[in-house]
Amino acid sequence: MESMMQKKRYYTFNEHLRERFGGKTFKVSLDAGFTCPNRDGTLGRGGCVYCSTRGSGDFAGGQGLSIHDQFVEVTERMKKKWPNANYIAYFQAYTNTYASVERLREVYEEALAEENVVGLSISTRPDCLPEAVLDYLEELNQRTYLWVELGLQSIHDRTMESIGRGHDYAQFLKGLDQLRARRIRVCAHVILGLPGETKAEMMATAQAVAKLPLQGIKLHLLHVLKGTTLGVNYQREPFALLTREDYVTLVVDSLEILPPEMVIHRLTGDGPPEELIGPLWSRKKWEVLNAIDAELERRDTWQGKKAKK
């Protein structure tokens, strides 16, 4: 506990990467031009109700550019502050296993060939993991540092249906089992503040996640963005959004029950400022993170303090 107190009161992704690689390591967000079964008509059109037109890749490299050109574009900004950093190629936009193995191999290998790239992070859906893709992910996992980020958002099927996820909790568990059978690190995405969910339901998701064989988690705040189904619905009939105080409380309550070894990849997120309808307080990301740190200190608590063995 003493070493944690000298850093953060939770196990950050930054700390994990420093332990692994011995120095500063960045994620370089890339857009490989994939789509999603929830957009191309296989399951639906337009994606999940909160999803932006860039498929959650709003801060990825330029669409239409090669992987190399995107990588250069993003890393040039980072090199000014951290000239000797390592990089993790982060395939963030849309569903990054929703293609043939040949296409996946083409883009992943191009990224791995870039200078100082030490691993991959691949964001996808639990229902887009066919056997051939799993075999390739297993191969990658044996020769590089790999994370698969798996969208969950909520354990409640009623919520999943209302936000148009196109899969249920059982499918998430199946995808997780398939990846863990191949010893692949998995990070789950969870959204706090989804329409209609109570605090008890959000905490039930955190409690369930705490018991799963996950190695990482991303806690997101629900962003209402222009041009999304959620944004249209909100402007037509506004619904309650989380206050900063409520969000901070939910995050700290969740951290207390998560296993101390689970890597916290994110505790809040960015919505493109020009597209953000609400909550507007989320624009001040560092103030939110500082408020989480302050609440942890005020309570004298930390990640895993209430975790069940």
PDB file of C-alpha atoms in Angstrom:
ATOM      1  CA  MET A   1       0.000   0.000   0.000  1.00  0.00           C
ATOM      2  CA  GLU A   2       2.900   2.345   0.720  1.00  0.00           C
ATOM      3  CA  SER A   3       4.174   2.379  -2.873  1.00  0.00           C
ATOM      4  CA  MET A   4       0.649   2.996  -4.150  1.00  0.00           C
ATOM      5  CA  MET A   5       0.237   5.942  -1.787  1.00  0.00           C
ATOM      6  CA  GLN A   6       3.393   7.556  -3.185  1.00  0.00           C
ATOM      7  CA  LYS A   7       1.878   7.414  -6.690  1.00  0.00           C
ATOM      8  CA  LYS A   8      -1.872   7.126  -7.133  1.00  0.00           C
ATOM      9  CA  ARG A   9      -4.380   5.360  -4.940  1.00  0.00           C
ATOM     10  CA  TYR A  10      -5.267   3.198  -7.916  1.00  0.00           C
ATOM     11  CA  TYR A  11      -3.185   1.137 -10.355  1.00  0.00           C
ATOM     12  CA  THR A  12      -2.877   3.369 -13.397  1.00  0.00           C
ATOM     13  CA  PHE A  13      -2.124   2.203 -16.909  1.00  0.00           C
ATOM     14  CA  ASN A  14       0.812   4.620 -16.903  1.00  0.00           C
ATOM     15  CA  GLU A  15       2.283   2.938 -13.817  1.00  0.00           C
ATOM     16  CA  HIS A  16       1.735  -0.495 -15.341  1.00  0.00           C
ATOM     17  CA  LEU A  17       3.523   0.522 -18.549  1.00  0.00           C
ATOM     18  CA  ARG A  18       6.464   2.007 -16.637  1.00  0.00           C
ATOM     19  CA  GLU A  19       6.828  -1.257 -14.729  1.00  0.00           C
ATOM     20  CA  ARG A  20       6.696  -3.208 -17.970  1.00  0.00           C
ATOM     21  CA  PHE A  21       8.876  -1.055 -20.248  1.00  0.00           C
ATOM     22  CA  GLY A  22      10.918   1.038 -17.838  1.00  0.00           C
ATOM     23  CA  GLY A  23       9.984   4.437 -19.243  1.00  0.00           C
ATOM     24  CA  LYS A  24       7.266   6.578 -20.763  1.00  0.00           C
ATOM     25  CA  THR A  25       4.954   4.669 -23.103  1.00  0.00           C
ATOM     26  CA  PHE A  26       2.115   6.249 -25.086  1.00  0.00           C
ATOM     27  CA  LYS A  27      -0.877   4.843 -26.887  1.00  0.00           C
ATOM     28  CA  VAL A  28      -1.057   6.056 -30.481  1.00  0.00           C
ATOM     29  CA  SER A  29      -4.686   6.080 -31.576  1.00  0.00           C
ATOM     30  CA  LEU A  30      -5.168   4.824 -35.148  1.00  0.00           C
ATOM     31  CA  ASP A  31      -8.108   4.437 -37.527  1.00  0.00           C
ATOM     32  CA  ALA A  32      -7.731   1.391 -39.777  1.00  0.00           C
ATOM     33  CA  GLY A  33     -10.876   2.140 -41.773  1.00  0.00           C
ATOM     34  CA  PHE A  34     -12.944  -0.700 -40.321  1.00  0.00           C
ATOM     35  CA  THR A  35     -16.690  -0.562 -39.774  1.00  0.00           C
ATOM     36  CA  CYS A  36     -18.984  -2.302 -37.280  1.00  0.00           C
ATOM     37  CA  PRO A  37     -21.817  -4.862 -37.562  1.00  0.00           C
ATOM     38  CA  ASN A  38     -23.921  -2.298 -35.725  1.00  0.00           C
ATOM     39  CA  ARG A  39     -23.362   0.152 -38.585  1.00  0.00           C
ATOM     40  CA  ASP A  40     -23.207  -1.840 -41.815  1.00  0.00           C
ATOM     41  CA  GLY A  41     -26.679  -3.363 -41.451  1.00  0.00           C
ATOM     42  CA  THR A  42     -25.616  -6.753 -40.081  1.00  0.00           C
ATOM     43  CA  LEU A  43     -27.028  -5.849 -36.665  1.00  0.00           C
ATOM     44  CA  GLY A  44     -28.121  -2.259 -37.185  1.00  0.00           C
ATOM     45  CA  ARG A  45     -27.380   1.132 -38.691  1.00  0.00           C
ATOM     46  CA  GLY A  46     -25.762   4.130 -37.056  1.00  0.00           C
ATOM     47  CA  GLY A  47     -24.016   2.284 -34.213  1.00  0.00           C
ATOM     48  CA  CYS A  48     -24.798   2.438 -30.500  1.00  0.00           C
ATOM     49  CA  VAL A  49     -26.942   5.426 -29.542  1.00  0.00           C
ATOM     50  CA  TYR A  50     -23.988   7.338 -28.025  1.00  0.00           C
ATOM     51  CA  CYS A  51     -21.435   6.500 -30.721  1.00  0.00           C
ATOM     52  CA  SER A  52     -19.968   9.347 -32.781  1.00  0.00           C
ATOM     53  CA  THR A  53     -19.598   9.258 -36.539  1.00  0.00           C
ATOM     54  CA  ARG A  54     -15.945   8.258 -36.056  1.00  0.00           C
ATOM     55  CA  GLY A  55     -16.888   5.177 -34.059  1.00  0.00           C
ATOM     56  CA  SER A  56     -15.253   6.362 -30.814  1.00  0.00           C
ATOM     57  CA  GLY A  57     -12.091   7.208 -32.734  1.00  0.00           C
ATOM     58  CA  ASP A  58     -12.493  10.984 -32.507  1.00  0.00           C
ATOM     59  CA  PHE A  59      -8.887  11.463 -31.432  1.00  0.00           C
ATOM     60  CA  ALA A  60      -7.360   8.891 -33.787  1.00  0.00           C
ATOM     61  CA  GLY A  61      -5.106   9.710 -36.717  1.00  0.00           C
ATOM     62  CA  GLY A  62      -6.584  11.191 -39.883  1.00  0.00           C
ATOM     63  CA  GLN A  63      -9.166   9.050 -41.655  1.00  0.00           C
ATOM     64  CA  GLY A  64      -8.011   7.815 -45.034  1.00  0.00           C
ATOM     65  CA  LEU A  65      -4.314   8.101 -44.185  1.00  0.00           C
ATOM     66  CA  SER A  66      -2.105   5.012 -44.134  1.00  0.00           C
ATOM     67  CA  ILE A  67      -1.233   3.495 -40.771  1.00  0.00           C
ATOM     68  CA  HIS A  68       2.294   4.857 -41.195  1.00  0.00           C
ATOM     69  CA  ASP A  69       1.128   8.398 -41.949  1.00  0.00           C
ATOM     70  CA  GLN A  70      -1.296   8.383 -39.027  1.00  0.00           C
ATOM     71  CA  PHE A  71       1.430   7.099 -36.747  1.00  0.00           C
ATOM     72  CA  VAL A  72       3.791   9.900 -37.795  1.00  0.00           C
ATOM     73  CA  GLU A  73       1.033  12.505 -37.461  1.00  0.00           C
ATOM     74  CA  VAL A  74       0.203  11.497 -33.878  1.00  0.00           C
ATOM     75  CA  THR A  75       3.717  10.772 -32.600  1.00  0.00           C
ATOM     76  CA  GLU A  76       5.228  14.025 -33.900  1.00  0.00           C
ATOM     77  CA  ARG A  77       3.171  15.875 -31.278  1.00  0.00           C
ATOM     78  CA  MET A  78       4.267  13.491 -28.508  1.00  0.00           C
ATOM     79  CA  LYS A  79       7.971  13.615 -29.394  1.00  0.00           C
ATOM     80  CA  LYS A  80       8.204  17.284 -28.427  1.00  0.00           C
ATOM     81  CA  LYS A  81       7.726  16.362 -24.774  1.00  0.00           C
ATOM     82  CA  TRP A  82       8.875  12.738 -24.733  1.00  0.00           C
ATOM     83  CA  PRO A  83      11.501  12.253 -27.464  1.00  0.00           C
ATOM     84  CA  ASN A  84      12.511   8.746 -26.314  1.00  0.00           C
ATOM     85  CA  ALA A  85       9.097   7.236 -25.575  1.00  0.00           C
ATOM     86  CA  ASN A  86       7.818   3.802 -26.502  1.00  0.00           C
ATOM     87  CA  TYR A  87       4.474   3.423 -28.262  1.00  0.00           C
ATOM     88  CA  ILE A  88       1.497   1.112 -28.248  1.00  0.00           C
ATOM     89  CA  ALA A  89      -0.447   1.131 -31.498  1.00  0.00           C
ATOM     90  CA  TYR A  90      -4.055   1.614 -30.444  1.00  0.00           C
ATOM     91  CA  PHE A  91      -6.714   0.524 -32.932  1.00  0.00           C
ATOM     92  CA  GLN A  92      -9.605   2.463 -31.439  1.00  0.00           C
ATOM     93  CA  ALA A  93     -12.122   3.468 -34.112  1.00  0.00           C
ATOM     94  CA  TYR A  94     -15.100   1.175 -34.789  1.00  0.00           C
ATOM     95  CA  THR A  95     -14.688  -2.624 -34.427  1.00  0.00           C
ATOM     96  CA  ASN A  96     -11.099  -3.679 -34.961  1.00  0.00           C
ATOM     97  CA  THR A  97     -11.562  -7.407 -35.412  1.00  0.00           C
ATOM     98  CA  TYR A  98     -14.414  -6.989 -37.907  1.00  0.00           C
ATOM     99  CA  ALA A  99     -12.431  -7.932 -41.012  1.00  0.00           C
ATOM    100  CA  SER A 100     -10.657 -10.886 -42.570  1.00  0.00           C
ATOM    101  CA  VAL A 101      -7.524 -12.178 -40.894  1.00  0.00           C
ATOM    102  CA  GLU A 102      -5.603 -11.120 -44.006  1.00  0.00           C
ATOM    103  CA  ARG A 103      -6.759  -7.514 -43.591  1.00  0.00           C
ATOM    104  CA  LEU A 104      -6.108  -7.543 -39.835  1.00  0.00           C
ATOM    105  CA  ARG A 105      -2.624  -8.929 -40.399  1.00  0.00           C
ATOM    106  CA  GLU A 106      -1.918  -6.186 -42.928  1.00  0.00           C
ATOM    107  CA  VAL A 107      -2.741  -3.287 -40.580  1.00  0.00           C
ATOM    108  CA  TYR A 108      -1.452  -4.767 -37.312  1.00  0.00           C
ATOM    109  CA  GLU A 109       1.883  -5.776 -38.810  1.00  0.00           C
ATOM    110  CA  GLU A 110       2.290  -2.350 -40.412  1.00  0.00           C
ATOM    111  CA  ALA A 111       1.834  -0.764 -36.978  1.00  0.00           C
ATOM    112  CA  LEU A 112       4.217  -3.179 -35.263  1.00  0.00           C
ATOM    113  CA  ALA A 113       6.894  -2.317 -37.808  1.00  0.00           C
ATOM    114  CA  GLU A 114       6.949   1.345 -36.715  1.00  0.00           C
ATOM    115  CA  GLU A 115       9.929   2.541 -34.679  1.00  0.00           C
ATOM    116  CA  ASN A 116       9.602   2.111 -30.892  1.00  0.00           C
ATOM    117  CA  VAL A 117       6.252   0.304 -31.084  1.00  0.00           C
ATOM    118  CA  VAL A 118       6.260  -2.234 -28.264  1.00  0.00           C
ATOM    119  CA  GLY A 119       2.713  -3.555 -28.484  1.00  0.00           C
ATOM    120  CA  LEU A 120      -0.876  -3.358 -29.666  1.00  0.00           C
ATOM    121  CA  SER A 121      -4.190  -2.413 -28.105  1.00  0.00           C
ATOM    122  CA  ILE A 122      -7.209  -3.555 -30.097  1.00  0.00           C
ATOM    123  CA  SER A 123     -10.714  -2.281 -29.358  1.00  0.00           C
ATOM    124  CA  THR A 124     -13.557  -4.544 -30.435  1.00  0.00           C
ATOM    125  CA  ARG A 125     -16.918  -6.139 -29.666  1.00  0.00           C
ATOM    126  CA  PRO A 126     -17.332  -9.505 -27.931  1.00  0.00           C
ATOM    127  CA  ASP A 127     -19.459 -10.817 -30.810  1.00  0.00           C
ATOM    128  CA  CYS A 128     -16.724 -10.179 -33.406  1.00  0.00           C
ATOM    129  CA  LEU A 129     -14.215 -12.836 -32.400  1.00  0.00           C
ATOM    130  CA  PRO A 130     -14.393 -15.702 -34.915  1.00  0.00           C
ATOM    131  CA  GLU A 131     -12.007 -18.611 -34.405  1.00  0.00           C
ATOM    132  CA  ALA A 132      -9.577 -17.547 -37.125  1.00  0.00           C
ATOM    133  CA  VAL A 133      -9.284 -14.070 -35.620  1.00  0.00           C
ATOM    134  CA  LEU A 134      -8.790 -15.522 -32.142  1.00  0.00           C
ATOM    135  CA  ASP A 135      -5.988 -17.710 -33.495  1.00  0.00           C
ATOM    136  CA  TYR A 136      -4.266 -14.665 -34.972  1.00  0.00           C
ATOM    137  CA  LEU A 137      -4.676 -12.713 -31.730  1.00  0.00           C
ATOM    138  CA  GLU A 138      -3.117 -15.637 -29.886  1.00  0.00           C
ATOM    139  CA  GLU A 139      -0.167 -15.529 -32.288  1.00  0.00           C
ATOM    140  CA  LEU A 140       0.232 -11.786 -31.707  1.00  0.00           C
ATOM    141  CA  ASN A 141       0.038 -12.277 -27.959  1.00  0.00           C
ATOM    142  CA  GLN A 142       2.954 -14.694 -28.112  1.00  0.00           C
ATOM    143  CA  ARG A 143       5.259 -12.221 -29.858  1.00  0.00           C
ATOM    144  CA  THR A 144       4.218  -8.778 -28.643  1.00  0.00           C
ATOM    145  CA  TYR A 145       2.571  -6.984 -25.750  1.00  0.00           C
ATOM    146  CA  LEU A 146      -1.185  -7.157 -26.475  1.00  0.00           C
ATOM    147  CA  TRP A 147      -4.416  -5.878 -24.979  1.00  0.00           C
ATOM    148  CA  VAL A 148      -7.885  -6.517 -26.352  1.00  0.00           C
ATOM    149  CA  GLU A 149     -10.371  -3.875 -25.219  1.00  0.00           C
ATOM    150  CA  LEU A 150     -13.828  -5.384 -25.081  1.00  0.00           C
ATOM    151  CA  GLY A 151     -16.977  -3.274 -25.020  1.00  0.00           C
ATOM    152  CA  LEU A 152     -19.337  -4.130 -22.182  1.00  0.00           C
ATOM    153  CA  GLN A 153     -20.812  -0.794 -20.976  1.00  0.00           C
ATOM    154  CA  SER A 154     -23.330  -2.472 -18.626  1.00  0.00           C
ATOM    155  CA  ILE A 155     -24.221  -5.963 -17.389  1.00  0.00           C
ATOM    156  CA  HIS A 156     -27.940  -5.168 -17.657  1.00  0.00           C
ATOM    157  CA  ASP A 157     -29.492  -6.541 -20.850  1.00  0.00           C
ATOM    158  CA  ARG A 158     -32.337  -4.015 -20.609  1.00  0.00           C
ATOM    159  CA  THR A 159     -29.768  -1.215 -20.822  1.00  0.00           C
ATOM    160  CA  MET A 160     -27.857  -2.991 -23.600  1.00  0.00           C
ATOM    161  CA  GLU A 161     -31.039  -3.153 -25.654  1.00  0.00           C
ATOM    162  CA  SER A 162     -31.974   0.468 -24.984  1.00  0.00           C
ATOM    163  CA  ILE A 163     -28.567   1.772 -26.126  1.00  0.00           C
ATOM    164  CA  GLY A 164     -28.574  -0.464 -29.199  1.00  0.00           C
ATOM    165  CA  ARG A 165     -25.488  -2.546 -28.365  1.00  0.00           C
ATOM    166  CA  GLY A 166     -26.641  -5.486 -30.476  1.00  0.00           C
ATOM    167  CA  HIS A 167     -25.327  -8.083 -28.011  1.00  0.00           C
ATOM    168  CA  ASP A 168     -26.101  -9.142 -24.463  1.00  0.00           C
ATOM    169  CA  TYR A 169     -24.068  -9.784 -21.316  1.00  0.00           C
ATOM    170  CA  ALA A 170     -23.827 -13.511 -22.058  1.00  0.00           C
ATOM    171  CA  GLN A 171     -22.039 -12.729 -25.335  1.00  0.00           C
ATOM    172  CA  PHE A 172     -19.563 -10.529 -23.477  1.00  0.00           C
ATOM    173  CA  LEU A 173     -18.803 -13.382 -21.079  1.00  0.00           C
ATOM    174  CA  LYS A 174     -18.301 -15.760 -23.998  1.00  0.00           C
ATOM    175  CA  GLY A 175     -15.897 -13.359 -25.732  1.00  0.00           C
ATOM    176  CA  LEU A 176     -13.973 -12.863 -22.491  1.00  0.00           C
ATOM    177  CA  ASP A 177     -13.677 -16.620 -21.985  1.00  0.00           C
ATOM    178  CA  GLN A 178     -12.424 -17.105 -25.546  1.00  0.00           C
ATOM    179  CA  LEU A 179      -9.706 -14.494 -25.100  1.00  0.00           C
ATOM    180  CA  ARG A 180      -8.627 -15.644 -21.648  1.00  0.00           C
ATOM    181  CA  ALA A 181      -8.415 -19.249 -22.874  1.00  0.00           C
ATOM    182  CA  ARG A 182      -5.604 -17.899 -25.077  1.00  0.00           C
ATOM    183  CA  ARG A 183      -4.086 -15.937 -22.162  1.00  0.00           C
ATOM    184  CA  ILE A 184      -4.784 -12.587 -23.842  1.00  0.00           C
ATOM    185  CA  ARG A 185      -5.084  -9.524 -21.597  1.00  0.00           C
ATOM    186  CA  VAL A 186      -8.608  -8.085 -21.646  1.00  0.00           C
ATOM    187  CA  CYS A 187      -9.741  -4.588 -20.691  1.00  0.00           C
ATOM    188  CA  ALA A 188     -13.493  -4.058 -20.290  1.00  0.00           C
ATOM    189  CA  HIS A 189     -15.210  -0.780 -21.190  1.00  0.00           C
ATOM    190  CA  VAL A 190     -17.930   0.373 -18.775  1.00  0.00           C
ATOM    191  CA  ILE A 191     -20.047   3.529 -19.114  1.00  0.00           C
ATOM    192  CA  LEU A 192     -21.434   5.292 -16.048  1.00  0.00           C
ATOM    193  CA  GLY A 193     -24.569   7.399 -16.426  1.00  0.00           C
ATOM    194  CA  LEU A 194     -26.374   5.429 -19.114  1.00  0.00           C
ATOM    195  CA  PRO A 195     -30.016   6.547 -19.478  1.00  0.00           C
ATOM    196  CA  GLY A 196     -32.389   4.863 -17.038  1.00  0.00           C
ATOM    197  CA  GLU A 197     -29.714   3.219 -14.886  1.00  0.00           C
ATOM    198  CA  THR A 198     -29.762   3.779 -11.147  1.00  0.00           C
ATOM    199  CA  LYS A 199     -26.656   4.075  -8.988  1.00  0.00           C
ATOM    200  CA  ALA A 200     -27.392   0.581  -7.647  1.00  0.00           C
ATOM    201  CA  GLU A 201     -27.430  -0.811 -11.204  1.00  0.00           C
ATOM    202  CA  MET A 202     -24.169   0.929 -12.077  1.00  0.00           C
ATOM    203  CA  MET A 203     -22.560  -0.469  -8.948  1.00  0.00           C
ATOM    204  CA  ALA A 204     -23.901  -3.926  -9.812  1.00  0.00           C
ATOM    205  CA  THR A 205     -21.911  -3.694 -13.051  1.00  0.00           C
ATOM    206  CA  ALA A 206     -18.778  -2.750 -11.094  1.00  0.00           C
ATOM    207  CA  GLN A 207     -19.360  -5.622  -8.666  1.00  0.00           C
ATOM    208  CA  ALA A 208     -19.748  -8.097 -11.532  1.00  0.00           C
ATOM    209  CA  VAL A 209     -16.643  -6.802 -13.320  1.00  0.00           C
ATOM    210  CA  ALA A 210     -14.643  -7.124 -10.100  1.00  0.00           C
ATOM    211  CA  LYS A 211     -15.296 -10.883 -10.115  1.00  0.00           C
ATOM    212  CA  LEU A 212     -14.427 -11.493 -13.774  1.00  0.00           C
ATOM    213  CA  PRO A 213     -10.994 -12.646 -15.031  1.00  0.00           C
ATOM    214  CA  LEU A 214     -10.225  -9.190 -16.428  1.00  0.00           C
ATOM    215  CA  GLN A 215      -6.806  -7.571 -16.368  1.00  0.00           C
ATOM    216  CA  GLY A 216      -7.988  -4.016 -17.008  1.00  0.00           C
ATOM    217  CA  ILE A 217     -10.964  -1.679 -17.046  1.00  0.00           C
ATOM    218  CA  LYS A 218     -11.942   1.644 -18.591  1.00  0.00           C
ATOM    219  CA  LEU A 219     -14.574   3.631 -16.747  1.00  0.00           C
ATOM    220  CA  HIS A 220     -16.228   6.149 -19.049  1.00  0.00           C
ATOM    221  CA  LEU A 221     -18.629   8.984 -18.410  1.00  0.00           C
ATOM    222  CA  LEU A 222     -21.607   9.001 -20.764  1.00  0.00           C
ATOM    223  CA  HIS A 223     -21.128  11.815 -23.276  1.00  0.00           C
ATOM    224  CA  VAL A 224     -24.092  13.168 -25.208  1.00  0.00           C
ATOM    225  CA  LEU A 225     -22.756  14.192 -28.615  1.00  0.00           C
ATOM    226  CA  LYS A 226     -24.286  16.063 -31.512  1.00  0.00           C
ATOM    227  CA  GLY A 227     -25.186  13.880 -34.464  1.00  0.00           C
ATOM    228  CA  THR A 228     -25.784  10.746 -32.371  1.00  0.00           C
ATOM    229  CA  THR A 229     -29.133   9.108 -31.710  1.00  0.00           C
ATOM    230  CA  LEU A 230     -28.663   9.897 -28.043  1.00  0.00           C
ATOM    231  CA  GLY A 231     -27.973  13.539 -28.848  1.00  0.00           C
ATOM    232  CA  VAL A 232     -31.123  13.839 -30.948  1.00  0.00           C
ATOM    233  CA  ASN A 233     -33.198  12.182 -28.210  1.00  0.00           C
ATOM    234  CA  TYR A 234     -31.677  14.406 -25.522  1.00  0.00           C
ATOM    235  CA  GLN A 235     -32.387  17.612 -27.408  1.00  0.00           C
ATOM    236  CA  ARG A 236     -35.946  16.480 -28.026  1.00  0.00           C
ATOM    237  CA  GLU A 237     -36.537  15.297 -24.451  1.00  0.00           C
ATOM    238  CA  PRO A 238     -33.693  16.051 -22.010  1.00  0.00           C
ATOM    239  CA  PHE A 239     -32.924  13.468 -19.327  1.00  0.00           C
ATOM    240  CA  ALA A 240     -30.813  13.755 -16.187  1.00  0.00           C
ATOM    241  CA  LEU A 241     -27.038  13.593 -16.686  1.00  0.00           C
ATOM    242  CA  LEU A 242     -24.602  12.788 -13.911  1.00  0.00           C
ATOM    243  CA  THR A 243     -23.201  15.701 -11.949  1.00  0.00           C
ATOM    244  CA  ARG A 244     -19.463  15.776 -11.402  1.00  0.00           C
ATOM    245  CA  GLU A 245     -19.988  14.993  -7.713  1.00  0.00           C
ATOM    246  CA  ASP A 246     -22.135  11.943  -8.539  1.00  0.00           C
ATOM    247  CA  TYR A 247     -19.621  10.717 -11.094  1.00  0.00           C
ATOM    248  CA  VAL A 248     -16.680  11.070  -8.709  1.00  0.00           C
ATOM    249  CA  THR A 249     -18.597   9.166  -6.030  1.00  0.00           C
ATOM    250  CA  LEU A 250     -19.430   6.337  -8.443  1.00  0.00           C
ATOM    251  CA  VAL A 251     -15.821   6.078  -9.626  1.00  0.00           C
ATOM    252  CA  VAL A 252     -14.395   5.955  -6.106  1.00  0.00           C
ATOM    253  CA  ASP A 253     -17.055   3.468  -4.964  1.00  0.00           C
ATOM    254  CA  SER A 254     -16.108   1.296  -7.960  1.00  0.00           C
ATOM    255  CA  LEU A 255     -12.362   1.551  -7.359  1.00  0.00           C
ATOM    256  CA  GLU A 256     -12.785   0.370  -3.775  1.00  0.00           C
ATOM    257  CA  ILE A 257     -14.247  -2.970  -4.900  1.00  0.00           C
ATOM    258  CA  LEU A 258     -12.037  -3.622  -7.941  1.00  0.00           C
ATOM    259  CA  PRO A 259      -9.068  -5.969  -7.419  1.00  0.00           C
ATOM    260  CA  PRO A 260      -5.876  -3.991  -6.664  1.00  0.00           C
ATOM    261  CA  GLU A 261      -4.013  -5.707  -9.516  1.00  0.00           C
ATOM    262  CA  MET A 262      -6.597  -4.696 -12.154  1.00  0.00           C
ATOM    263  CA  VAL A 263      -5.082  -2.025 -14.413  1.00  0.00           C
ATOM    264  CA  ILE A 264      -7.147   1.171 -14.578  1.00  0.00           C
ATOM    265  CA  HIS A 265      -6.809   2.282 -18.192  1.00  0.00           C
ATOM    266  CA  ARG A 266      -9.113   5.283 -17.834  1.00  0.00           C
ATOM    267  CA  LEU A 267     -11.356   6.984 -15.276  1.00  0.00           C
ATOM    268  CA  THR A 268     -12.941   9.577 -17.525  1.00  0.00           C
ATOM    269  CA  GLY A 269     -13.012  10.339 -21.210  1.00  0.00           C
ATOM    270  CA  ASP A 270     -12.947  13.169 -23.719  1.00  0.00           C
ATOM    271  CA  GLY A 271     -15.824  14.197 -25.934  1.00  0.00           C
ATOM    272  CA  PRO A 272     -14.921  16.414 -28.912  1.00  0.00           C
ATOM    273  CA  PRO A 273     -15.625  19.922 -27.501  1.00  0.00           C
ATOM    274  CA  GLU A 274     -17.383  21.102 -30.641  1.00  0.00           C
ATOM    275  CA  GLU A 275     -19.742  18.108 -30.547  1.00  0.00           C
ATOM    276  CA  LEU A 276     -20.351  17.820 -26.798  1.00  0.00           C
ATOM    277  CA  ILE A 277     -23.894  18.540 -25.606  1.00  0.00           C
ATOM    278  CA  GLY A 278     -23.286  17.371 -22.066  1.00  0.00           C
ATOM    279  CA  PRO A 279     -22.234  16.993 -19.357  1.00  0.00           C
ATOM    280  CA  LEU A 280     -20.308  20.215 -19.978  1.00  0.00           C
ATOM    281  CA  TRP A 281     -18.239  19.810 -16.803  1.00  0.00           C
ATOM    282  CA  SER A 282     -16.515  16.843 -18.454  1.00  0.00           C
ATOM    283  CA  ARG A 283     -14.554  19.246 -20.674  1.00  0.00           C
ATOM    284  CA  LYS A 284     -12.244  19.909 -17.728  1.00  0.00           C
ATOM    285  CA  LYS A 285     -10.755  16.428 -17.664  1.00  0.00           C
ATOM    286  CA  TRP A 286      -7.913  17.190 -15.245  1.00  0.00           C
ATOM    287  CA  GLU A 287     -10.314  18.772 -12.771  1.00  0.00           C
ATOM    288  CA  VAL A 288     -12.340  15.550 -12.819  1.00  0.00           C
ATOM    289  CA  LEU A 289      -9.246  13.394 -12.252  1.00  0.00           C
ATOM    290  CA  ASN A 290      -8.074  15.704  -9.466  1.00  0.00           C
ATOM    291  CA  ALA A 291     -11.504  15.477  -7.836  1.00  0.00           C
ATOM    292  CA  ILE A 292     -11.261  11.662  -7.909  1.00  0.00           C
ATOM    293  CA  ASP A 293      -7.822  11.817  -6.261  1.00  0.00           C
ATOM    294  CA  ALA A 294      -9.148  14.250  -3.645  1.00  0.00           C
ATOM    295  CA  GLU A 295     -12.110  12.019  -2.817  1.00  0.00           C
ATOM    296  CA  LEU A 296      -9.870   8.972  -2.456  1.00  0.00           C
ATOM    297  CA  GLU A 297      -7.688  10.957  -0.075  1.00  0.00           C
ATOM    298  CA  ARG A 298     -10.645  12.404   1.833  1.00  0.00           C
ATOM    299  CA  ARG A 299     -11.976   8.904   2.482  1.00  0.00           C
ATOM    300  CA  ASP A 300      -8.472   7.505   3.043  1.00  0.00           C
ATOM    301  CA  THR A 301      -9.358   4.740   0.620  1.00  0.00           C
ATOM    302  CA  TRP A 302      -7.788   3.096  -2.426  1.00  0.00           C
ATOM    303  CA  GLN A 303      -8.372   0.586  -5.189  1.00  0.00           C
ATOM    304  CA  GLY A 304      -9.185  -2.803  -3.735  1.00  0.00           C
ATOM    305  CA  LYS A 305      -9.748  -1.626  -0.160  1.00  0.00           C
ATOM    306  CA  LYS A 306     -13.160  -3.360  -0.158  1.00  0.00           C
ATOM    307  CA  ALA A 307     -12.372  -6.022  -2.764  1.00  0.00           C
ATOM    308  CA  LYS A 308     -13.391  -9.554  -1.858  1.00  0.00           C
ATOM    309  CA  LYS A 309     -10.634 -12.107  -1.996  1.00  0.00           C
TER     310      LYS A 309
END
